[in-house]
Amino acid sequence: MLVVNNVSKNYGDFTALKNINLEFGSGVYGLLAPNGAGKTTLIKMLVTLISPSKGEILYNGTDITSLDEEYREVLGFLPQQFGYYKHYSPKSYLMYLAALKGIEKKVAQEKITELLDKVALSDVANKKMRKFSGGMIQRVGIAQALLNDPKIVILDEPTAGLDPKERARFRQLLTELSRDRLIIISTHIVSDIESIANEMVMIKNQELLYKDSVENICNTLDGAVYETTITNDELASFRANHVLLSEKQEQSKMLVRFVHKGESKEDWTVKNPHLEDVFLYEYRDDLSLGV
Amino acid sequence: MRIVLQELKKILNWKIGLLLVLANAILYFLLISYHIEHFPNGRPALDSYRIGIEMVEKYGVSMSEGEKADFKETYEQRLKDADEYIQSRVDFSSVGIHSYQDFQDINYENQEQAELRNKVVFEENVDLFWELQERERLIEFQNENDIIMANEMERGSSQQVATLEEIKATGNYYIYPELVFYNYKDFIVNVAIAIIVSVVLLLSPVFIRDRSLRLVDLQYTTRVGRNIFKRKMIAGLLAMFMVITALLAIYFSIYSLNNTGMFFSSPINSFIGGFHWYDITFFQYIVLTVLAIYFLGFVFALLAMIFSNLMPNFVALVGIQIPFIIAMIGPGISYLIYQITALDLSQWLVPSGYVLIIVIGSMFMLFVWRRERTLDIVH
Amino acid sequence: MQIVKFECKKALTSPIILFLLLLFTAYNILIVSNSSDFNKELHVANDVANSYGVEITDETLLKMEKDLQEELTHLNNITEEKAGQSFSSAGEFFSQLTYERQEKYSEDQLDSFYTIYLKEMYLDTAKHIDESYQKIDIKELGENNIQNYGLSGAASESLSKQYEKFGNRFDEMKRNMEHKRWFFAGKVYSMHSQLFKQLFLPIIFESIILIVLSTALITNYEFENKAHLVTYATKRGRRLMVDKLVASLAVSTILSVVLLAVALIVYFKVFDYTHLWHSSISSAFNWETNFPYVSWWEMSFLQYLVGAIALFYICMLLFSCSTFAIAVLLKNSYFTFFGFIAIFTILFMLQGFMPKSSNLIFVTGFNLTSLVLNPHQWFMASNGLLVFKYYEVITVLVAVVVITILFVFVMKRFNKQDIV
């Protein structure tokens, strides 16, 4: 469906992305990377906001730039931060975007009612957005991304500002949508997509690290994730010698989860690796590992 | 079309509307009201206006030799009236004034005479004396218009002389009082300033607003995509057109209070005070200046939108436009509106001025659009 | 202090502010150089003041007349030799000079003749000072003004009273001999309006534009860059606005001082005032149109210049303060700029809307706009409708009071306001 072919992006001397090759079919893809890894650059290229310095992005075999509006017609995009007019209601705001998306007025009206219902904003459909909470605004954003019944949905940090209940609902909505659609969700919150993504894309140091199923990615650390308890005094030296994934206070001791490749010790228990573990392990230099 | 309408709605919002009303109210009182409230401005302007109407009603828009003679005869008649009036007043004869001729030859060193003259002319505002003064001025111009023409021809370039020859052939120049024509010129120049300022106020936010609200990411990824730039521009130009039309309608309905319609079919060359390249009527001149204002509005609309797209913030947006507006209000408008038909300027100057600013503005706009089409939207 | 520096940087590194500063400076230099066509003649007034002292007395006039006689003899020696003519004055020489006759003389000779002619002119004017000043009737001037402006009732009484005071000052000025000082001939060169109107007025406008833009920029910077949530939640919090005010004033100082300083340096490089700094601003030569400039206080040219610069600077600071208040209120530099312009223009027109029989017509004149639009009339008694001795001081004080009240209001409001 969507193919990223040898794509690089440079800003002067600075390289934002290097030789990315990706292939997306339908399903949910999670784009996982810490901030600054080139995630937003990739997304902005997928939605035509910036163009690659090298390489090409193809949709059904044709370059998306030459497809022009044909491509954007099937695209739904929710930027990380997006603007809205404070004095507009969700309805008038969505009507405006529907016009930009080339949706007929009548069709748009029906679709908007349906979507506002879906994101639970029906009762404020005609209220000005001035007083909306962050979560409500974000839900308006999700609604606008789905307005044109897109074949490709690209969501940049869609769960930001949503409360846990809203997140659960959002995941449900995605699963519902994912049939015969391509959904790409960028996030740095692993738990948001772990359960629903068919495949994960991970970028590290401006290059592609993994593009695989959650299971396969987790397998890369198979047998290397351990848990053990140590005393608080040992913690410092333990930290220096191992890649810690998490620390938890347990009675007067510390329960630590860590990665170790090679010989294990007796009081260590092997654990099944989670996506979170891979994330923390791979990006250990980019993230300051705290509690 | 729906997008254009939506964008149009965004441009014509109540805040900008309020700003336009305020700006135009201020500019009206500052620049325009004078040319309405003080028309005709005192004496002998009032007399000039009255005589002008009388001339148009009696002789039409041009005067034959016979009509000129008739005009002089009227003057003689009024002169006699003046003599009679003077003779009928004792205070005149008591200071030794027995005729209008005496009255004109007043010795200002003679306190009594000077005082009487002041009293009659400035305090009593006796119409007759003002009227005669104006008639004398007009007759003088009528008598000497061939000398003025000769002088003008001597100075003129071959092209100017050719046009002057044509005007000369009509014989209809430096004949009618110029009050109404110059009043209109002053009026329209200031209207042009108000309109240019309004257009700039109206259209400066067009692009910068959506950009500062971070709407661009969303807009550019919809079906219409970056073409929304063009829709906004069209909406901007439509808004400009609507606002200019509305303002012109308001200002011209105010202008109608000056009651100058009877001069509409007079050729502009028939008025005293200068020659023009084009043999058009006063009404055609009005139409010409109105068209000119639309063109200026178009150029400033382009500029406002261009800078709205390029400038990083509102301060820079306002700042960059200040030199352009000052240049326009200063020397620009004088050439492009006030002297739009003036024979003193080379004939190509004003038209090529318009062509130049329109071409430069459009090319600049084209450049901005091309840049926008491939621009990386990073922030 | 550190914060203020950061705030200043926002305006001073803004390309548009720098661009306009450069453009305006270039324009000011253009104004000066455009009007410099007669600067070669200005040395005459300097020379006269140098040789005979800046004060005009009967003795120095006699001496000057004698010296001129000698110079005329020198002129006649040359003309006798070249054309067989002699003249009773250089003026006579020039009135008969045609292009053909001119060719007989060298450029230098003609220049020196012209200098004599100019000296004759200065001498002639100086000799007739008393006579010309005798003709001036301040009371009548006041009555004429009342008539010209169409005043009646209380307004007309007030103006008469002011002209009475002016009359006293005029007599005092004559007693002080303030008018008997050499200065550039105003009727010929109009140096006073050249400097204080043709140059000061554009600078005032330019300065206002720059100040309003940069003050609006500094004040609204966080709101327009969406950094307001962060900044106003810091330790400094909403007191940041105070720093912003200080920064606005500092930037206004820098901008207006640069504008004025460059223009004045160029001006005084082009026009030589070497021996006239201590002449009087009320000099009889400082007479351009139908009335000489007469200041309320005895002031030398230098004192007047310093006073004008100080007043200019104070006004600019006040404009910055008022822009600041508007900006805090509106939080949008677009509307701030036009809001300022609107208020500025309305103040300008205010007088015109007042009844001509009421003292309001004067009261409304005490505003900053009316003050800054007439820089050549600052401290002058000959200032049309605004002949009040302390006009400048009162106007500035009124502005200070109004702006302070506005300030307290907007700051109180801002401190309680939700920042969203």
PDB file of C-alpha atoms in Angstrom, chain C residues 231-397:
ATOM      1  CA  THR C 231       7.063  32.126  31.503  1.00  0.00           C
ATOM      2  CA  TYR C 232       4.285  33.422  33.705  1.00  0.00           C
ATOM      3  CA  ALA C 233       4.498  30.317  35.850  1.00  0.00           C
ATOM      4  CA  THR C 234       8.179  30.845  36.634  1.00  0.00           C
ATOM      5  CA  LYS C 235       9.499  32.289  39.868  1.00  0.00           C
ATOM      6  CA  ARG C 236       9.450  35.757  38.362  1.00  0.00           C
ATOM      7  CA  GLY C 237       5.879  35.118  37.277  1.00  0.00           C
ATOM      8  CA  ARG C 238       3.721  38.036  36.316  1.00  0.00           C
ATOM      9  CA  ARG C 239       6.274  40.489  37.570  1.00  0.00           C
ATOM     10  CA  LEU C 240       7.964  39.677  34.273  1.00  0.00           C
ATOM     11  CA  MET C 241       5.718  42.399  32.917  1.00  0.00           C
ATOM     12  CA  VAL C 242       7.663  44.908  34.970  1.00  0.00           C
ATOM     13  CA  ASP C 243      10.886  43.697  33.395  1.00  0.00           C
ATOM     14  CA  LYS C 244       9.211  43.984  30.042  1.00  0.00           C
ATOM     15  CA  LEU C 245       8.328  47.592  30.777  1.00  0.00           C
ATOM     16  CA  VAL C 246      11.907  48.367  31.756  1.00  0.00           C
ATOM     17  CA  ALA C 247      13.125  46.591  28.637  1.00  0.00           C
ATOM     18  CA  SER C 248      10.658  48.512  26.457  1.00  0.00           C
ATOM     19  CA  LEU C 249      11.906  51.777  27.888  1.00  0.00           C
ATOM     20  CA  ALA C 250      15.504  50.736  27.377  1.00  0.00           C
ATOM     21  CA  VAL C 251      14.863  49.713  23.773  1.00  0.00           C
ATOM     22  CA  SER C 252      12.908  52.909  23.156  1.00  0.00           C
ATOM     23  CA  THR C 253      15.860  54.845  24.494  1.00  0.00           C
ATOM     24  CA  ILE C 254      18.304  53.057  22.245  1.00  0.00           C
ATOM     25  CA  LEU C 255      16.158  53.388  19.130  1.00  0.00           C
ATOM     26  CA  SER C 256      15.184  57.016  19.579  1.00  0.00           C
ATOM     27  CA  VAL C 257      18.661  58.058  20.625  1.00  0.00           C
ATOM     28  CA  VAL C 258      20.251  56.330  17.637  1.00  0.00           C
ATOM     29  CA  LEU C 259      17.737  57.876  15.246  1.00  0.00           C
ATOM     30  CA  LEU C 260      18.117  61.366  16.645  1.00  0.00           C
ATOM     31  CA  ALA C 261      21.851  61.214  17.279  1.00  0.00           C
ATOM     32  CA  VAL C 262      22.751  60.100  13.769  1.00  0.00           C
ATOM     33  CA  ALA C 263      20.482  62.710  12.225  1.00  0.00           C
ATOM     34  CA  LEU C 264      21.763  65.517  14.448  1.00  0.00           C
ATOM     35  CA  ILE C 265      25.403  64.600  13.963  1.00  0.00           C
ATOM     36  CA  VAL C 266      24.928  64.663  10.211  1.00  0.00           C
ATOM     37  CA  TYR C 267      22.931  67.863  10.467  1.00  0.00           C
ATOM     38  CA  PHE C 268      25.561  69.721  12.458  1.00  0.00           C
ATOM     39  CA  LYS C 269      28.288  68.364  10.197  1.00  0.00           C
ATOM     40  CA  VAL C 270      26.493  69.816   7.195  1.00  0.00           C
ATOM     41  CA  PHE C 271      25.316  73.029   8.829  1.00  0.00           C
ATOM     42  CA  ASP C 272      27.861  75.013  10.754  1.00  0.00           C
ATOM     43  CA  TYR C 273      26.665  76.518  14.034  1.00  0.00           C
ATOM     44  CA  THR C 274      30.134  77.035  15.526  1.00  0.00           C
ATOM     45  CA  HIS C 275      29.696  80.629  16.658  1.00  0.00           C
ATOM     46  CA  LEU C 276      25.961  80.616  17.114  1.00  0.00           C
ATOM     47  CA  TRP C 277      25.464  78.030  19.857  1.00  0.00           C
ATOM     48  CA  HIS C 278      25.050  80.822  22.357  1.00  0.00           C
ATOM     49  CA  SER C 279      22.899  83.019  20.232  1.00  0.00           C
ATOM     50  CA  SER C 280      19.331  83.405  21.393  1.00  0.00           C
ATOM     51  CA  ILE C 281      16.457  81.315  20.121  1.00  0.00           C
ATOM     52  CA  SER C 282      14.364  84.500  20.249  1.00  0.00           C
ATOM     53  CA  SER C 283      16.820  86.253  17.967  1.00  0.00           C
ATOM     54  CA  ALA C 284      15.306  88.707  15.551  1.00  0.00           C
ATOM     55  CA  PHE C 285      16.936  86.721  12.801  1.00  0.00           C
ATOM     56  CA  ASN C 286      14.980  83.689  13.868  1.00  0.00           C
ATOM     57  CA  TRP C 287      11.996  85.172  12.094  1.00  0.00           C
ATOM     58  CA  GLU C 288      10.715  83.076   9.252  1.00  0.00           C
ATOM     59  CA  THR C 289       7.145  84.030   8.448  1.00  0.00           C
ATOM     60  CA  ASN C 290       5.014  86.820   9.767  1.00  0.00           C
ATOM     61  CA  PHE C 291       6.134  86.531  13.351  1.00  0.00           C
ATOM     62  CA  PRO C 292       9.497  85.891  15.003  1.00  0.00           C
ATOM     63  CA  TYR C 293      10.013  82.925  17.282  1.00  0.00           C
ATOM     64  CA  VAL C 294       9.805  84.095  20.882  1.00  0.00           C
ATOM     65  CA  SER C 295      10.425  81.595  23.651  1.00  0.00           C
ATOM     66  CA  TRP C 296       8.835  81.834  27.099  1.00  0.00           C
ATOM     67  CA  TRP C 297      12.228  81.747  28.741  1.00  0.00           C
ATOM     68  CA  GLU C 298      15.530  83.266  27.839  1.00  0.00           C
ATOM     69  CA  MET C 299      17.223  80.462  25.974  1.00  0.00           C
ATOM     70  CA  SER C 300      20.329  80.200  23.874  1.00  0.00           C
ATOM     71  CA  PHE C 301      20.168  78.058  20.779  1.00  0.00           C
ATOM     72  CA  LEU C 302      22.115  75.364  22.597  1.00  0.00           C
ATOM     73  CA  GLN C 303      19.786  75.432  25.579  1.00  0.00           C
ATOM     74  CA  TYR C 304      16.816  75.216  23.267  1.00  0.00           C
ATOM     75  CA  LEU C 305      18.330  72.291  21.405  1.00  0.00           C
ATOM     76  CA  VAL C 306      19.064  70.444  24.638  1.00  0.00           C
ATOM     77  CA  GLY C 307      15.550  71.211  25.857  1.00  0.00           C
ATOM     78  CA  ALA C 308      14.056  69.924  22.627  1.00  0.00           C
ATOM     79  CA  ILE C 309      16.102  66.735  22.774  1.00  0.00           C
ATOM     80  CA  ALA C 310      15.060  66.177  26.392  1.00  0.00           C
ATOM     81  CA  LEU C 311      11.399  66.788  25.617  1.00  0.00           C
ATOM     82  CA  PHE C 312      11.626  64.504  22.597  1.00  0.00           C
ATOM     83  CA  TYR C 313      13.107  61.775  24.722  1.00  0.00           C
ATOM     84  CA  ILE C 314      10.515  62.149  27.483  1.00  0.00           C
ATOM     85  CA  CYS C 315       7.702  61.991  24.951  1.00  0.00           C
ATOM     86  CA  MET C 316       9.169  58.859  23.404  1.00  0.00           C
ATOM     87  CA  LEU C 317       9.327  57.163  26.790  1.00  0.00           C
ATOM     88  CA  LEU C 318       5.715  58.131  27.397  1.00  0.00           C
ATOM     89  CA  PHE C 319       4.728  56.680  24.036  1.00  0.00           C
ATOM     90  CA  SER C 320       6.475  53.481  24.973  1.00  0.00           C
ATOM     91  CA  CYS C 321       4.620  53.394  28.286  1.00  0.00           C
ATOM     92  CA  SER C 322       1.249  53.945  26.668  1.00  0.00           C
ATOM     93  CA  THR C 323       1.937  51.280  24.051  1.00  0.00           C
ATOM     94  CA  PHE C 324       2.899  48.947  26.856  1.00  0.00           C
ATOM     95  CA  ALA C 325      -0.404  49.566  28.611  1.00  0.00           C
ATOM     96  CA  ILE C 326      -2.376  48.958  25.404  1.00  0.00           C
ATOM     97  CA  ALA C 327      -0.366  45.826  24.659  1.00  0.00           C
ATOM     98  CA  VAL C 328      -0.952  44.346  28.119  1.00  0.00           C
ATOM     99  CA  LEU C 329      -4.627  45.027  27.660  1.00  0.00           C
ATOM    100  CA  LEU C 330      -4.996  43.632  24.137  1.00  0.00           C
ATOM    101  CA  LYS C 331      -2.261  40.952  24.116  1.00  0.00           C
ATOM    102  CA  ASN C 332      -2.084  41.177  20.345  1.00  0.00           C
ATOM    103  CA  SER C 333       0.494  43.330  18.625  1.00  0.00           C
ATOM    104  CA  TYR C 334      -1.582  43.776  15.491  1.00  0.00           C
ATOM    105  CA  PHE C 335      -4.417  45.395  17.387  1.00  0.00           C
ATOM    106  CA  THR C 336      -1.973  47.137  19.716  1.00  0.00           C
ATOM    107  CA  PHE C 337      -0.314  48.927  16.833  1.00  0.00           C
ATOM    108  CA  PHE C 338      -3.547  50.098  15.298  1.00  0.00           C
ATOM    109  CA  GLY C 339      -5.019  50.871  18.683  1.00  0.00           C
ATOM    110  CA  PHE C 340      -2.103  53.176  19.357  1.00  0.00           C
ATOM    111  CA  ILE C 341      -2.389  54.854  15.962  1.00  0.00           C
ATOM    112  CA  ALA C 342      -6.124  55.306  16.517  1.00  0.00           C
ATOM    113  CA  ILE C 343      -5.655  56.970  19.899  1.00  0.00           C
ATOM    114  CA  PHE C 344      -2.805  59.071  18.564  1.00  0.00           C
ATOM    115  CA  THR C 345      -4.931  60.377  15.690  1.00  0.00           C
ATOM    116  CA  ILE C 346      -8.021  60.891  17.785  1.00  0.00           C
ATOM    117  CA  LEU C 347      -5.998  63.028  20.201  1.00  0.00           C
ATOM    118  CA  PHE C 348      -4.789  65.009  17.237  1.00  0.00           C
ATOM    119  CA  MET C 349      -8.342  65.710  16.074  1.00  0.00           C
ATOM    120  CA  LEU C 350      -9.785  66.231  19.526  1.00  0.00           C
ATOM    121  CA  GLN C 351      -9.357  69.998  19.529  1.00  0.00           C
ATOM    122  CA  GLY C 352     -11.273  70.306  16.304  1.00  0.00           C
ATOM    123  CA  PHE C 353     -14.360  68.708  17.801  1.00  0.00           C
ATOM    124  CA  MET C 354     -14.555  71.127  20.740  1.00  0.00           C
ATOM    125  CA  PRO C 355     -16.930  74.074  20.827  1.00  0.00           C
ATOM    126  CA  LYS C 356     -15.136  77.269  19.985  1.00  0.00           C
ATOM    127  CA  SER C 357     -16.648  79.131  22.883  1.00  0.00           C
ATOM    128  CA  SER C 358     -15.429  76.773  25.563  1.00  0.00           C
ATOM    129  CA  ASN C 359     -12.106  76.455  27.313  1.00  0.00           C
ATOM    130  CA  LEU C 360     -12.212  72.792  26.334  1.00  0.00           C
ATOM    131  CA  ILE C 361     -10.632  73.837  23.101  1.00  0.00           C
ATOM    132  CA  PHE C 362      -7.440  74.582  25.039  1.00  0.00           C
ATOM    133  CA  VAL C 363      -7.764  71.784  27.561  1.00  0.00           C
ATOM    134  CA  THR C 364      -7.935  69.191  24.790  1.00  0.00           C
ATOM    135  CA  GLY C 365      -4.772  70.631  23.290  1.00  0.00           C
ATOM    136  CA  PHE C 366      -2.757  69.463  26.253  1.00  0.00           C
ATOM    137  CA  ASN C 367      -2.118  66.029  24.870  1.00  0.00           C
ATOM    138  CA  LEU C 368       1.017  64.292  23.699  1.00  0.00           C
ATOM    139  CA  THR C 369       0.000  64.154  20.064  1.00  0.00           C
ATOM    140  CA  SER C 370      -0.551  67.888  19.793  1.00  0.00           C
ATOM    141  CA  LEU C 371       2.700  68.391  21.644  1.00  0.00           C
ATOM    142  CA  VAL C 372       4.896  66.240  19.430  1.00  0.00           C
ATOM    143  CA  LEU C 373       3.404  67.460  16.181  1.00  0.00           C
ATOM    144  CA  ASN C 374       4.778  70.960  16.654  1.00  0.00           C
ATOM    145  CA  PRO C 375       8.403  70.530  17.676  1.00  0.00           C
ATOM    146  CA  HIS C 376       9.404  73.867  16.169  1.00  0.00           C
ATOM    147  CA  GLN C 377       6.980  75.578  18.553  1.00  0.00           C
ATOM    148  CA  TRP C 378       8.221  73.910  21.711  1.00  0.00           C
ATOM    149  CA  PHE C 379       8.787  76.408  24.540  1.00  0.00           C
ATOM    150  CA  MET C 380       7.593  79.142  22.213  1.00  0.00           C
ATOM    151  CA  ALA C 381       5.116  81.804  23.188  1.00  0.00           C
ATOM    152  CA  SER C 382       4.188  82.252  19.569  1.00  0.00           C
ATOM    153  CA  ASN C 383       2.356  78.972  19.374  1.00  0.00           C
ATOM    154  CA  GLY C 384      -1.062  79.739  17.909  1.00  0.00           C
ATOM    155  CA  LEU C 385      -3.800  78.419  20.158  1.00  0.00           C
ATOM    156  CA  LEU C 386      -1.441  76.852  22.652  1.00  0.00           C
ATOM    157  CA  VAL C 387       0.214  79.964  24.049  1.00  0.00           C
ATOM    158  CA  PHE C 388       0.598  78.656  27.562  1.00  0.00           C
ATOM    159  CA  LYS C 389       3.830  79.195  29.357  1.00  0.00           C
ATOM    160  CA  TYR C 390       3.987  75.740  30.881  1.00  0.00           C
ATOM    161  CA  TYR C 391       2.261  73.989  27.991  1.00  0.00           C
ATOM    162  CA  GLU C 392       5.023  71.407  27.528  1.00  0.00           C
ATOM    163  CA  VAL C 393       5.400  70.702  31.242  1.00  0.00           C
ATOM    164  CA  ILE C 394       1.667  70.425  31.873  1.00  0.00           C
ATOM    165  CA  THR C 395       1.123  68.200  28.847  1.00  0.00           C
ATOM    166  CA  VAL C 396       3.865  65.853  29.948  1.00  0.00           C
ATOM    167  CA  LEU C 397       2.523  65.791  33.507  1.00  0.00           C
TER     168      LEU C 397
END
